[in-house]
XYZ file of C-alpha atoms in Angstrom:
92
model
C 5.599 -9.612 16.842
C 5.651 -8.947 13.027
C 4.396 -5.444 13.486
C 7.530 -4.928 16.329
C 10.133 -6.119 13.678
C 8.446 -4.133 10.477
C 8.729 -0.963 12.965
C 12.436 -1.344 14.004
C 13.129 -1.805 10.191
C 10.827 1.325 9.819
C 12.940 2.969 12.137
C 16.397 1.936 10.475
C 14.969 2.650 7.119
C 14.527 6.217 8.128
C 18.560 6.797 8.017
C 18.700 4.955 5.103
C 18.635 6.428 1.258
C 15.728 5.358 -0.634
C 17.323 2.693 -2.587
C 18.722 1.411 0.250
C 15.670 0.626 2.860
C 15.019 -2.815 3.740
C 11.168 -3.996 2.617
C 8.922 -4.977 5.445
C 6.760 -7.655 3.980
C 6.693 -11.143 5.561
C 8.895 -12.565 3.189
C 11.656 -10.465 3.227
C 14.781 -12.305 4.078
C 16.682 -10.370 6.966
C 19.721 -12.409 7.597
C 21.413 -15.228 5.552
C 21.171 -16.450 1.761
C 19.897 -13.434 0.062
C 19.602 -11.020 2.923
C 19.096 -7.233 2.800
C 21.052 -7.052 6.455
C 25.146 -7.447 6.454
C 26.872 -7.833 9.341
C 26.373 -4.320 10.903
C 23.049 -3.802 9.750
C 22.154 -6.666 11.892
C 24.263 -5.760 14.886
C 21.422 -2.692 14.645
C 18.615 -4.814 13.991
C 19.184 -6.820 17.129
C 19.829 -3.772 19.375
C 16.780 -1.640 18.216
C 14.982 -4.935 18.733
C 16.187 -5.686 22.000
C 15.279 -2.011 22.695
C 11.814 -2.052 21.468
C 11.119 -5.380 23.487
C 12.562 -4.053 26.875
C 10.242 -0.746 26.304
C 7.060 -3.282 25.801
C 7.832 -5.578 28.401
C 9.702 -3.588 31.204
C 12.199 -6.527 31.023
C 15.701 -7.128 29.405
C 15.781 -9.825 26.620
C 19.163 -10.265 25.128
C 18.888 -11.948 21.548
C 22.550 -11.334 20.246
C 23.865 -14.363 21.941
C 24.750 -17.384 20.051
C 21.438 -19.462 19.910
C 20.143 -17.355 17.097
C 21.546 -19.323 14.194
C 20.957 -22.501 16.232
C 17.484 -22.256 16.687
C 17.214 -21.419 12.701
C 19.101 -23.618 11.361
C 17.863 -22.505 8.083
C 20.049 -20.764 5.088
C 17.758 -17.590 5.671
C 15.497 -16.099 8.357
C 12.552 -13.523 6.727
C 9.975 -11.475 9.017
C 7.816 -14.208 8.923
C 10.320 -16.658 10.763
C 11.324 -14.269 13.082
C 8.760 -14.463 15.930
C 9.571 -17.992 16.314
C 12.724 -16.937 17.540
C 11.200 -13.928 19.933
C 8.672 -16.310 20.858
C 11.292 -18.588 22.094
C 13.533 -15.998 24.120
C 10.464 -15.073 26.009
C 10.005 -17.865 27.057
C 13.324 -17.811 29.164
């Protein structure tokens, strides 16, 4: 699942200038207390992920509903922590 989210980021970074792009390393924080995403960046996070799971699947898995900062419930959420999260919308 790491490898998924580092190549959506991949994929963002691409339209992004240099100074700009997003790290990919486990410990980058994506959303929250020191994260590289604001609020549209992770609008297109969530789509290009949702996008990326429905082409490796063959099924729909929405993840921009409310139960994302629920099931955190931490100040910030890195590529790490992430999976958890996918883990638990598969699940569904």
């Amino acid at each position: 699942m790491e490898q998924l989210i580092r190549n959506v980021l991949d994929g963002m970074n691409a339209f992004l200038p240099a100074a700009e792009r997003i790290p990919t390393d486990p410990s980058t924080i994506l959303m929250g207390d020191g994260g590289h995403l604001d609020s549209l960046g992770i609008a297109n996070f969530i789509v290009s992920l949702e996008e990326a799971l429905e082409q490796g699947s063959g099924r729909s898995i929405p993840l921009s509903d409310q139960d994302l900062s629920d099931i955190f419930g931490a100040n910030s959420v890195t590529i790490r922590s992430f999976p958890e999260y996918l883990s638990h919308r598969l699940q569904r």
